[in-house]
XYZ file of C-alpha atoms in Angstrom:
613
model
C -75.698 -22.657 17.362
C -75.290 -19.084 17.164
C -73.435 -18.858 19.924
C -70.943 -21.359 18.520
C -70.720 -18.735 15.074
C -70.478 -16.268 17.622
C -67.406 -17.384 19.689
C -65.835 -18.867 16.439
C -66.497 -15.333 14.815
C -64.283 -13.641 17.575
C -62.030 -16.697 18.001
C -60.484 -15.507 14.091
C -61.112 -12.153 14.736
C -58.900 -12.699 17.943
C -56.435 -14.647 15.353
C -56.477 -11.852 13.071
C -55.592 -9.385 15.510
C -52.879 -10.815 17.084
C -51.491 -12.471 14.285
C -51.963 -8.935 12.649
C -50.211 -6.479 15.196
C -47.533 -9.074 14.961
C -46.139 -7.243 12.356
C -44.319 -5.176 12.105
C -42.443 -5.570 15.192
C -39.519 -5.258 14.804
C -37.742 -3.527 11.575
C -35.101 -6.290 11.110
C -36.486 -9.467 8.740
C -35.627 -12.068 10.150
C -36.846 -11.370 13.979
C -40.356 -9.820 12.860
C -40.679 -12.682 10.103
C -39.631 -15.442 12.964
C -42.303 -13.719 15.467
C -45.125 -13.283 12.821
C -44.833 -17.769 11.953
C -44.406 -18.322 16.091
C -48.172 -16.650 16.315
C -49.207 -18.692 13.407
C -47.641 -21.603 14.335
C -49.347 -21.457 18.747
C -52.809 -20.013 17.067
C -53.350 -22.296 14.358
C -51.452 -25.631 15.933
C -49.380 -26.055 12.901
C -46.819 -27.921 13.550
C -44.820 -25.590 11.287
C -44.652 -22.383 8.959
C -41.796 -21.280 7.121
C -42.215 -18.488 4.337
C -40.076 -18.386 1.338
C -38.821 -14.513 0.535
C -36.341 -12.504 -1.861
C -34.773 -8.057 -1.533
C -36.394 -8.986 -5.358
C -39.842 -8.166 -7.447
C -40.232 -10.935 -8.796
C -39.676 -14.627 -6.619
C -37.409 -17.652 -9.525
C -36.759 -20.333 -7.340
C -34.840 -21.647 -6.228
C -33.482 -18.243 -5.807
C -35.581 -17.162 -2.341
C -34.028 -17.075 0.928
C -36.780 -19.790 3.081
C -36.537 -18.771 7.109
C -38.699 -21.430 9.198
C -40.190 -21.819 12.561
C -38.739 -24.784 13.348
C -35.436 -23.599 11.766
C -35.290 -27.381 10.800
C -37.653 -27.476 8.443
C -35.991 -26.197 5.338
C -33.278 -28.789 5.745
C -36.051 -32.133 6.544
C -37.928 -31.637 4.047
C -36.190 -28.926 1.518
C -36.476 -30.403 -1.823
C -40.266 -31.259 -1.098
C -40.941 -27.590 -0.409
C -38.850 -26.321 -2.974
C -41.049 -27.734 -5.819
C -44.306 -27.332 -3.940
C -43.270 -23.026 -3.987
C -42.423 -23.322 -7.294
C -45.182 -25.128 -8.576
C -47.838 -22.808 -6.778
C -45.300 -19.881 -7.888
C -45.382 -20.179 -11.573
C -49.075 -21.165 -11.928
C -49.989 -17.338 -10.706
C -52.259 -17.984 -8.607
C -54.172 -16.111 -6.095
C -55.597 -18.129 -3.854
C -54.474 -20.290 -1.284
C -52.942 -23.966 -2.378
C -53.957 -26.737 -0.500
C -51.138 -30.079 -1.040
C -51.259 -33.147 1.485
C -48.503 -34.560 1.028
C -47.988 -38.466 2.829
C -50.914 -36.987 5.510
C -49.275 -33.774 5.657
C -51.347 -30.627 4.911
C -49.565 -27.839 3.082
C -51.184 -24.775 2.792
C -49.718 -21.528 0.580
C -49.926 -18.233 0.506
C -48.764 -15.901 -1.431
C -47.390 -13.241 -0.421
C -47.174 -10.237 -3.110
C -43.835 -9.339 -4.838
C -42.163 -10.651 -1.643
C -42.732 -14.989 -1.231
C -45.282 -17.788 -0.344
C -46.514 -18.693 3.097
C -46.229 -22.230 3.871
C -48.197 -23.548 6.752
C -47.679 -27.849 7.897
C -50.105 -29.202 10.139
C -50.741 -32.670 10.029
C -53.909 -34.645 11.582
C -56.597 -31.946 10.167
C -57.255 -29.375 7.550
C -57.078 -25.665 8.501
C -61.116 -24.179 8.897
C -61.463 -22.217 5.402
C -62.411 -19.058 7.701
C -59.304 -18.719 8.768
C -57.408 -19.920 5.834
C -59.666 -16.809 4.330
C -59.148 -14.784 7.947
C -54.740 -15.481 7.271
C -55.263 -13.244 3.783
C -55.298 -9.848 3.875
C -52.768 -10.110 6.528
C -50.313 -10.899 4.011
C -50.594 -7.288 1.714
C -49.708 -5.975 5.433
C -46.943 -8.971 5.338
C -45.666 -7.128 2.486
C -45.111 -3.797 3.032
C -43.506 -4.734 5.795
C -41.122 -7.227 4.204
C -40.676 -4.187 1.806
C -39.612 -1.784 4.571
C -37.764 -4.214 6.910
C -35.996 -5.171 3.470
C -35.573 -1.592 2.467
C -33.682 -1.245 6.447
C -31.330 -3.891 5.483
C -30.245 -2.253 1.974
C -29.434 0.801 4.061
C -28.034 -0.669 6.569
C -26.023 -2.646 3.889
C -25.014 0.416 2.510
C -24.480 3.164 5.665
C -22.013 -0.451 6.733
C -20.468 -0.331 3.133
C -19.306 3.416 3.140
C -18.565 2.761 6.774
C -16.034 0.178 5.765
C -14.651 2.303 2.434
C -14.519 5.587 4.638
C -12.090 3.265 7.335
C -9.733 2.093 4.309
C -9.929 5.302 3.145
C -8.459 6.635 6.269
C -6.538 3.957 6.751
C -4.741 4.170 3.134
C -4.104 8.271 3.951
C -1.787 7.449 6.493
C -0.600 3.738 5.545
C 2.507 3.439 3.055
C 1.126 0.946 1.226
C 4.029 -0.441 0.230
C 5.915 -1.106 3.556
C 2.973 -0.986 5.871
C 4.416 1.735 7.822
C 2.816 5.679 8.332
C 2.897 7.659 5.256
C 3.319 11.715 5.140
C -0.160 12.497 6.069
C -0.113 10.589 9.761
C 3.446 11.397 10.398
C 2.621 15.087 10.801
C -0.144 14.431 12.657
C 1.714 12.195 14.713
C 4.583 15.640 15.083
C 2.183 17.776 15.464
C 0.609 15.762 18.920
C 4.933 15.160 20.330
C 5.224 19.140 19.584
C 2.095 20.405 21.435
C 3.040 17.550 24.288
C 6.822 18.908 24.283
C 5.643 22.182 24.669
C 4.048 21.504 27.200
C 6.074 19.490 29.123
C 9.343 20.923 28.312
C 11.397 17.824 26.824
C 13.421 18.458 23.942
C 12.736 15.154 20.838
C 14.188 14.599 17.741
C 12.853 14.470 14.190
C 15.313 12.495 11.448
C 14.766 12.571 7.659
C 16.976 9.791 6.081
C 17.260 9.963 2.998
C 18.444 6.343 1.164
C 22.330 6.781 -0.701
C 22.746 6.219 -4.182
C 19.096 4.129 -4.255
C 17.936 5.860 -7.032
C 20.794 3.883 -9.445
C 19.807 0.839 -7.321
C 15.946 1.414 -8.464
C 17.266 2.578 -12.333
C 19.734 -0.234 -12.362
C 18.431 -3.314 -10.450
C 13.912 -2.416 -11.942
C 11.451 -1.199 -9.953
C 9.753 -4.534 -8.418
C 13.104 -5.177 -6.635
C 14.579 -1.723 -5.963
C 10.393 -1.732 -3.934
C 12.017 -5.190 -2.296
C 14.811 -3.383 -0.989
C 12.946 -0.427 0.184
C 10.532 -3.555 2.511
C 14.185 -5.019 3.821
C 14.991 -1.212 4.646
C 12.117 -0.417 6.361
C 11.599 -3.934 8.618
C 16.106 -2.902 9.167
C 14.530 0.070 10.964
C 11.785 -1.471 12.749
C 14.464 -3.647 14.147
C 15.738 -0.548 15.681
C 12.555 0.536 17.174
C 13.121 0.948 20.861
C 15.763 4.052 19.675
C 12.535 6.004 18.461
C 8.597 6.015 18.252
C 7.676 7.015 15.098
C 8.765 5.990 11.933
C 6.900 7.086 8.171
C 8.288 6.358 4.726
C 7.814 10.188 3.114
C 8.498 9.921 -0.282
C 10.173 7.287 -2.798
C 13.836 6.834 -0.681
C 12.535 8.872 2.136
C 11.560 7.950 6.007
C 11.158 9.975 8.969
C 12.356 9.215 12.257
C 10.299 11.225 15.566
C 11.871 10.344 19.138
C 9.985 12.614 21.316
C 11.203 12.692 25.295
C 14.393 12.724 25.154
C 15.443 14.951 27.743
C 14.613 18.787 29.017
C 18.150 19.390 28.960
C 18.957 20.146 25.094
C 22.759 19.612 25.931
C 22.005 16.032 27.371
C 18.938 15.742 24.215
C 20.985 16.713 21.479
C 23.951 13.698 22.670
C 20.886 11.211 22.909
C 18.997 12.145 19.732
C 23.138 11.735 18.572
C 23.167 8.365 19.960
C 20.066 7.432 17.372
C 21.524 8.339 14.770
C 24.294 6.687 14.570
C 23.065 3.676 16.009
C 20.517 3.987 12.910
C 23.486 4.454 10.069
C 25.392 1.107 12.072
C 22.395 -0.984 11.720
C 23.064 -0.420 7.670
C 26.963 -1.217 8.648
C 25.564 -4.710 7.197
C 24.878 -5.645 3.593
C 20.697 -6.296 2.588
C 20.824 -9.357 1.015
C 17.999 -10.855 -0.571
C 16.442 -12.525 -3.619
C 20.015 -13.415 -4.017
C 21.730 -10.184 -4.120
C 23.823 -8.492 -2.286
C 22.985 -4.616 -1.883
C 24.892 -2.002 0.598
C 22.586 0.565 1.612
C 23.879 3.851 3.478
C 22.327 6.760 5.342
C 22.355 10.108 4.794
C 20.491 11.852 8.252
C 19.262 15.272 9.180
C 18.616 15.947 12.681
C 15.934 18.676 14.220
C 15.251 19.037 17.875
C 12.200 20.374 19.167
C 10.360 22.500 19.757
C 12.146 24.953 18.403
C 13.715 27.573 20.876
C 12.669 30.760 19.155
C 9.182 29.544 18.768
C 7.651 28.610 22.279
C 4.392 27.600 20.914
C 2.613 24.820 18.535
C 1.374 26.263 14.971
C 1.936 24.429 10.908
C 4.578 27.376 11.230
C 6.641 26.143 14.100
C 6.261 22.644 12.658
C 7.051 22.687 9.047
C 10.551 24.237 10.249
C 11.454 21.482 12.290
C 10.531 19.141 9.071
C 12.559 21.965 7.233
C 15.703 22.280 8.887
C 15.935 18.412 9.389
C 15.565 18.298 5.563
C 18.213 21.063 5.271
C 20.924 19.080 7.659
C 20.288 16.078 5.407
C 20.845 16.864 2.136
C 23.649 18.527 4.198
C 24.723 15.218 4.809
C 24.457 14.120 1.216
C 26.679 17.442 -0.261
C 29.146 15.971 1.928
C 30.279 12.708 2.661
C 26.671 10.782 3.012
C 26.899 7.364 5.198
C 26.651 10.413 8.323
C 24.415 13.266 10.061
C 24.037 15.740 11.219
C 21.515 18.452 13.391
C 20.774 21.429 11.358
C 22.445 25.340 11.696
C 21.767 28.047 10.802
C 24.487 28.177 8.086
C 22.393 25.517 6.288
C 19.700 27.926 6.153
C 21.582 30.803 4.134
C 23.502 27.688 2.469
C 19.812 26.673 1.193
C 18.802 30.015 0.292
C 21.765 30.650 -2.328
C 21.061 27.381 -3.775
C 17.305 28.007 -4.607
C 18.806 31.284 -6.197
C 20.965 29.131 -8.004
C 19.009 26.792 -9.418
C 16.245 29.635 -10.058
C 18.708 31.706 -11.496
C 19.993 28.099 -14.411
C 16.692 27.937 -15.714
C 16.343 31.048 -17.897
C 20.608 31.666 -18.152
C 20.711 29.766 -21.217
C 18.059 31.676 -22.628
C 20.159 34.604 -21.250
C 23.202 33.960 -23.186
C 25.031 34.068 -19.485
C 27.094 30.703 -19.852
C 30.018 30.558 -22.617
C 32.599 28.011 -22.773
C 36.138 28.816 -21.696
C 38.868 26.516 -23.463
C 42.849 25.348 -21.259
C 44.990 24.003 -23.832
C 46.570 21.238 -23.365
C 50.607 21.062 -24.481
C 53.601 18.881 -25.435
C 56.741 18.585 -23.521
C 57.761 21.376 -26.169
C 54.933 23.624 -24.900
C 52.856 23.447 -28.492
C 48.900 23.448 -27.539
C 47.461 20.294 -29.104
C 44.561 19.620 -27.256
C 42.121 21.807 -24.708
C 40.018 20.600 -22.201
C 36.713 22.921 -22.362
C 35.058 24.979 -19.112
C 31.755 26.630 -18.692
C 31.570 29.223 -16.994
C 28.412 31.148 -16.029
C 28.292 35.050 -15.098
C 25.112 35.853 -13.864
C 22.532 38.414 -14.421
C 21.249 38.094 -11.106
C 24.178 37.120 -8.635
C 27.006 38.187 -11.214
C 29.941 35.412 -11.780
C 29.103 31.785 -10.217
C 32.129 29.146 -9.311
C 31.078 25.930 -11.463
C 32.092 24.078 -8.474
C 29.200 26.191 -6.567
C 26.870 26.047 -9.675
C 28.141 22.876 -11.152
C 26.589 20.563 -7.985
C 23.729 21.952 -8.622
C 22.510 22.432 -11.737
C 22.854 18.308 -11.048
C 20.968 17.855 -8.674
C 18.047 19.470 -9.782
C 18.433 17.708 -13.249
C 19.010 21.014 -15.598
C 23.202 19.757 -15.996
C 21.716 17.864 -19.153
C 19.821 20.473 -21.391
C 23.482 22.970 -19.728
C 25.414 19.604 -21.575
C 23.958 19.609 -24.617
C 24.227 23.165 -25.016
C 27.838 22.787 -24.407
C 28.689 20.439 -26.515
C 26.552 22.617 -28.698
C 28.962 25.653 -28.381
C 32.164 23.325 -28.414
C 31.135 21.594 -31.836
C 30.903 25.470 -33.496
C 34.347 26.064 -32.436
C 36.109 23.090 -34.041
C 33.767 23.814 -36.702
C 35.532 27.124 -36.638
C 38.500 26.081 -36.135
C 38.689 22.916 -38.753
C 38.000 25.703 -40.665
C 40.825 28.097 -40.687
C 42.621 27.467 -44.041
C 45.895 26.342 -42.264
C 47.234 23.006 -40.504
C 45.369 22.741 -37.485
C 47.937 20.725 -34.793
C 44.453 20.991 -32.709
C 44.051 17.088 -32.113
C 40.962 17.309 -29.885
C 39.005 19.432 -27.282
C 37.869 17.673 -24.648
C 34.601 18.398 -22.611
C 33.620 17.213 -18.655
C 30.698 14.999 -18.601
C 28.713 14.840 -15.467
C 27.075 11.608 -14.132
C 23.553 12.408 -14.144
C 24.068 13.545 -18.145
C 25.818 10.258 -18.877
C 22.958 8.550 -17.687
C 20.043 9.525 -19.217
C 17.989 7.656 -21.737
C 19.312 10.044 -24.584
C 22.353 10.552 -23.883
C 24.333 8.660 -26.420
C 21.221 9.855 -29.084
C 21.953 13.634 -28.082
C 25.951 13.752 -28.381
C 26.260 11.679 -31.725
C 23.641 13.576 -33.195
C 25.024 16.443 -32.182
C 28.832 16.159 -33.541
C 26.579 15.103 -36.609
C 25.286 18.483 -36.945
C 28.279 19.958 -37.217
C 30.230 17.394 -39.249
C 33.040 17.246 -35.981
C 35.090 14.075 -36.507
C 34.005 11.288 -33.551
C 37.394 11.436 -31.866
C 37.751 15.332 -32.325
C 34.986 15.568 -29.454
C 36.393 13.650 -26.210
C 34.813 12.675 -23.544
C 35.902 13.764 -19.431
C 34.356 11.164 -17.202
C 34.975 11.451 -12.974
C 34.605 7.793 -10.740
C 31.684 9.122 -9.828
C 30.079 8.316 -13.864
C 31.474 4.255 -13.615
C 30.743 3.712 -10.358
C 26.880 4.769 -10.322
C 26.773 1.493 -12.142
C 29.617 0.006 -13.474
C 28.097 -2.559 -16.297
C 25.762 0.150 -17.566
C 28.754 2.886 -17.959
C 31.269 0.043 -19.889
C 27.917 -0.997 -21.999
C 26.867 2.479 -23.153
C 31.048 3.643 -23.250
C 31.345 0.426 -25.235
C 28.460 1.375 -27.753
C 30.293 4.737 -28.455
C 33.957 4.009 -28.311
C 32.549 1.202 -30.768
C 31.756 4.114 -33.206
C 34.807 6.230 -32.906
C 34.201 7.709 -29.752
C 37.476 9.002 -27.236
C 37.621 8.294 -23.313
C 38.846 10.194 -20.437
C 38.991 9.641 -17.439
C 39.716 12.734 -15.396
C 41.109 13.658 -11.125
C 43.042 9.539 -11.326
C 43.293 9.625 -8.026
C 41.478 10.617 -6.189
C 38.578 8.617 -5.689
C 39.497 5.637 -3.455
C 38.270 2.698 -6.162
C 39.563 3.506 -9.444
C 42.097 1.020 -9.430
C 39.050 -1.757 -8.852
C 37.848 -0.833 -12.120
C 40.415 1.117 -14.518
C 41.034 -2.483 -16.111
C 37.319 -2.679 -17.083
C 36.549 0.759 -18.677
C 37.769 1.647 -22.150
C 39.604 4.498 -21.833
C 42.162 6.278 -24.257
C 43.365 9.138 -21.967
C 43.998 9.496 -17.954
C 44.196 12.944 -16.040
C 46.277 12.587 -12.841
C 44.362 15.172 -10.084
C 46.155 18.287 -9.314
C 46.154 17.808 -4.911
C 49.340 15.057 -6.176
C 51.718 17.039 -8.557
C 51.383 20.664 -5.835
C 55.586 20.503 -4.997
C 55.526 17.484 -6.698
C 59.309 18.673 -7.142
C 59.610 18.339 -2.733
C 57.292 15.925 -2.236
C 58.327 12.419 -1.689
C 54.539 10.738 -1.036
C 53.429 12.408 -4.187
C 56.089 11.424 -5.568
C 55.419 7.658 -4.991
C 51.615 7.609 -5.770
C 52.525 9.653 -9.049
C 55.137 6.876 -10.330
C 52.363 4.581 -9.643
C 49.656 5.949 -12.093
C 52.105 6.666 -14.778
C 54.038 3.800 -14.087
C 48.970 1.724 -14.256
C 49.792 4.308 -17.846
C 52.017 2.850 -19.797
C 50.763 -0.738 -17.974
C 47.250 0.142 -19.652
C 49.020 1.784 -22.853
C 46.905 5.011 -21.993
C 48.375 8.671 -22.743
C 49.060 10.828 -19.111
C 48.090 14.486 -18.969
C 48.514 15.639 -15.945
C 46.963 18.500 -14.502
C 47.364 21.290 -12.475
C 51.250 22.365 -13.611
C 51.724 25.706 -11.867
C 55.662 25.850 -11.819
C 58.346 24.753 -14.367
C 60.576 22.442 -11.662
C 56.709 20.775 -11.988
C 56.822 20.421 -15.260
C 60.640 18.852 -15.561
C 60.142 16.276 -12.432
C 57.040 14.895 -14.936
C 59.425 15.234 -17.654
C 61.565 12.989 -16.211
C 59.450 10.372 -15.702
C 58.578 9.453 -18.938
C 55.251 12.184 -19.375
C 54.225 14.649 -22.566
C 51.500 16.017 -22.063
C 50.193 18.689 -19.801
C 47.900 21.765 -18.951
C 47.799 24.204 -16.305
C 48.154 27.879 -15.085
C 52.450 27.177 -16.129
C 51.279 27.089 -19.719
C 47.650 28.851 -19.945
C 44.835 29.600 -18.133
C 41.443 29.597 -18.849
C 39.675 31.495 -21.558
C 38.150 32.048 -24.751
C 37.386 30.211 -27.931
C 38.668 33.485 -29.717
C 42.006 33.627 -27.424
C 42.460 29.911 -28.076
C 41.597 30.856 -31.973
C 44.380 33.259 -31.748
C 47.131 31.040 -29.279
C 46.542 28.571 -32.453
C 47.685 30.989 -35.304
C 50.328 32.110 -33.440
C 51.458 29.193 -32.430
C 50.875 28.385 -36.941
C 52.692 31.430 -37.872
C 55.936 30.675 -35.198
C 56.150 27.129 -37.911
């Protein structure tokens, strides 16, 4: 009997030792528990073993994970086991629970803080001493489960962090709207290609592409439509991808392209780059049709070959110069022709430096009282002044006198034109009030002011314009608005709506430089105009120029047909005036009569005219 007792004790110790050694063999939870249950099943001759476990501090049925050996146990006995586990756990019983269900013996052990161990055996019960030997192992099992759980949580945290990092990396390199490269990725790719070109001696090219008039489309049709349009534009650019390697969206309406490895010969590389730019332009010769609308988009493209000749090694300054040069070339296209391309040249840099100086000086020009409004009289056939055009002059303290032809486009592009335009309106209204205050008959019917597309399109233009007139008690028809066809072409329907609202309040519109644009005839009947001004280019030497005579005669006929007043600009010679009078023109403006001059001179001319009558 003693030998039998010793043998049983050794057996129990062996079982306990082997089970203990199986705990913690793996840091991964499922493999560790599976190994432990396989040892249990083998050493105790079990039908199956199951552990209901969880990662939390409290087991709340049925919110647990079940693992069994064999794996089919959970599926086949789910309801029985679930009820059994829930009942045992809720009883708060730390002892081994023994249940016999349909001839099968089930033994339930509490795994402290982590779940329940279930053993299933048929035919005969498990010896009580063996059950007691298993219980101490469950504390070790609980510790191992906790360690595995922490490991799983740490792994999950690391994986989530990696996913977030990968997502952030992708976001930092990809344009979220179009899915193509963004500026960051473009810069990385350009750095790689620049280094490669420096090493191989083969030229590549960078293209900066701006979408002409995209802002107008975006503002008039909505940002959602604009986003869809950008996606369609991207697809059309991608269709030309055999011509380049990198396509990136680097700002709202700007794209960039890299064509590496063009040719070792600079002239041949330039020829190939030019052909690629021409292909990109021609790819947009047809309108983009989507969402029930067809939109005509054109591209302004600036090109710079790389590497630069004066920089034989890679550095960030070299790369920045390439991009800046292509950018300058693109802006040169926008300021001239649009729908075209240009290579960078040195003169662009000088022009850009001048432009930067102008833009900086414009910011303080109003505050420093550098602007002055001049007036050029408009006369009738008897050379009597009955109107005038306001013209802005700028005598910069740092740059000296600057031509309006130079600073107005800069003010327009930089946005300063709105503040400058409002300042001009204030000055003109003040001068009109001064003229009207003179105690004499006033023959000055109106003064006209040029309003730029950007100022006219400003959100508060109507409010600001009316407020300034009211401030100086100027009649609404006394300060006339001169617009060019560029104002109307920005958005014809929006322009007409705004003009009609102002006309309904008594404001009068004049169309400046009529005939100089290609589309004047297509929209003149839509605009609520009072006066048309014929451009100087058609009146120069008109008495001896049959071609200009045909054009001017046609414009005069149009004015008669639409009941529009006609003013001819730029009259510099008497024979020009005489010819135009024979065609029925009775309003003139030009050096033959008066040059632009200050408000004081205009008031003096009006005083002399009054005294002469």
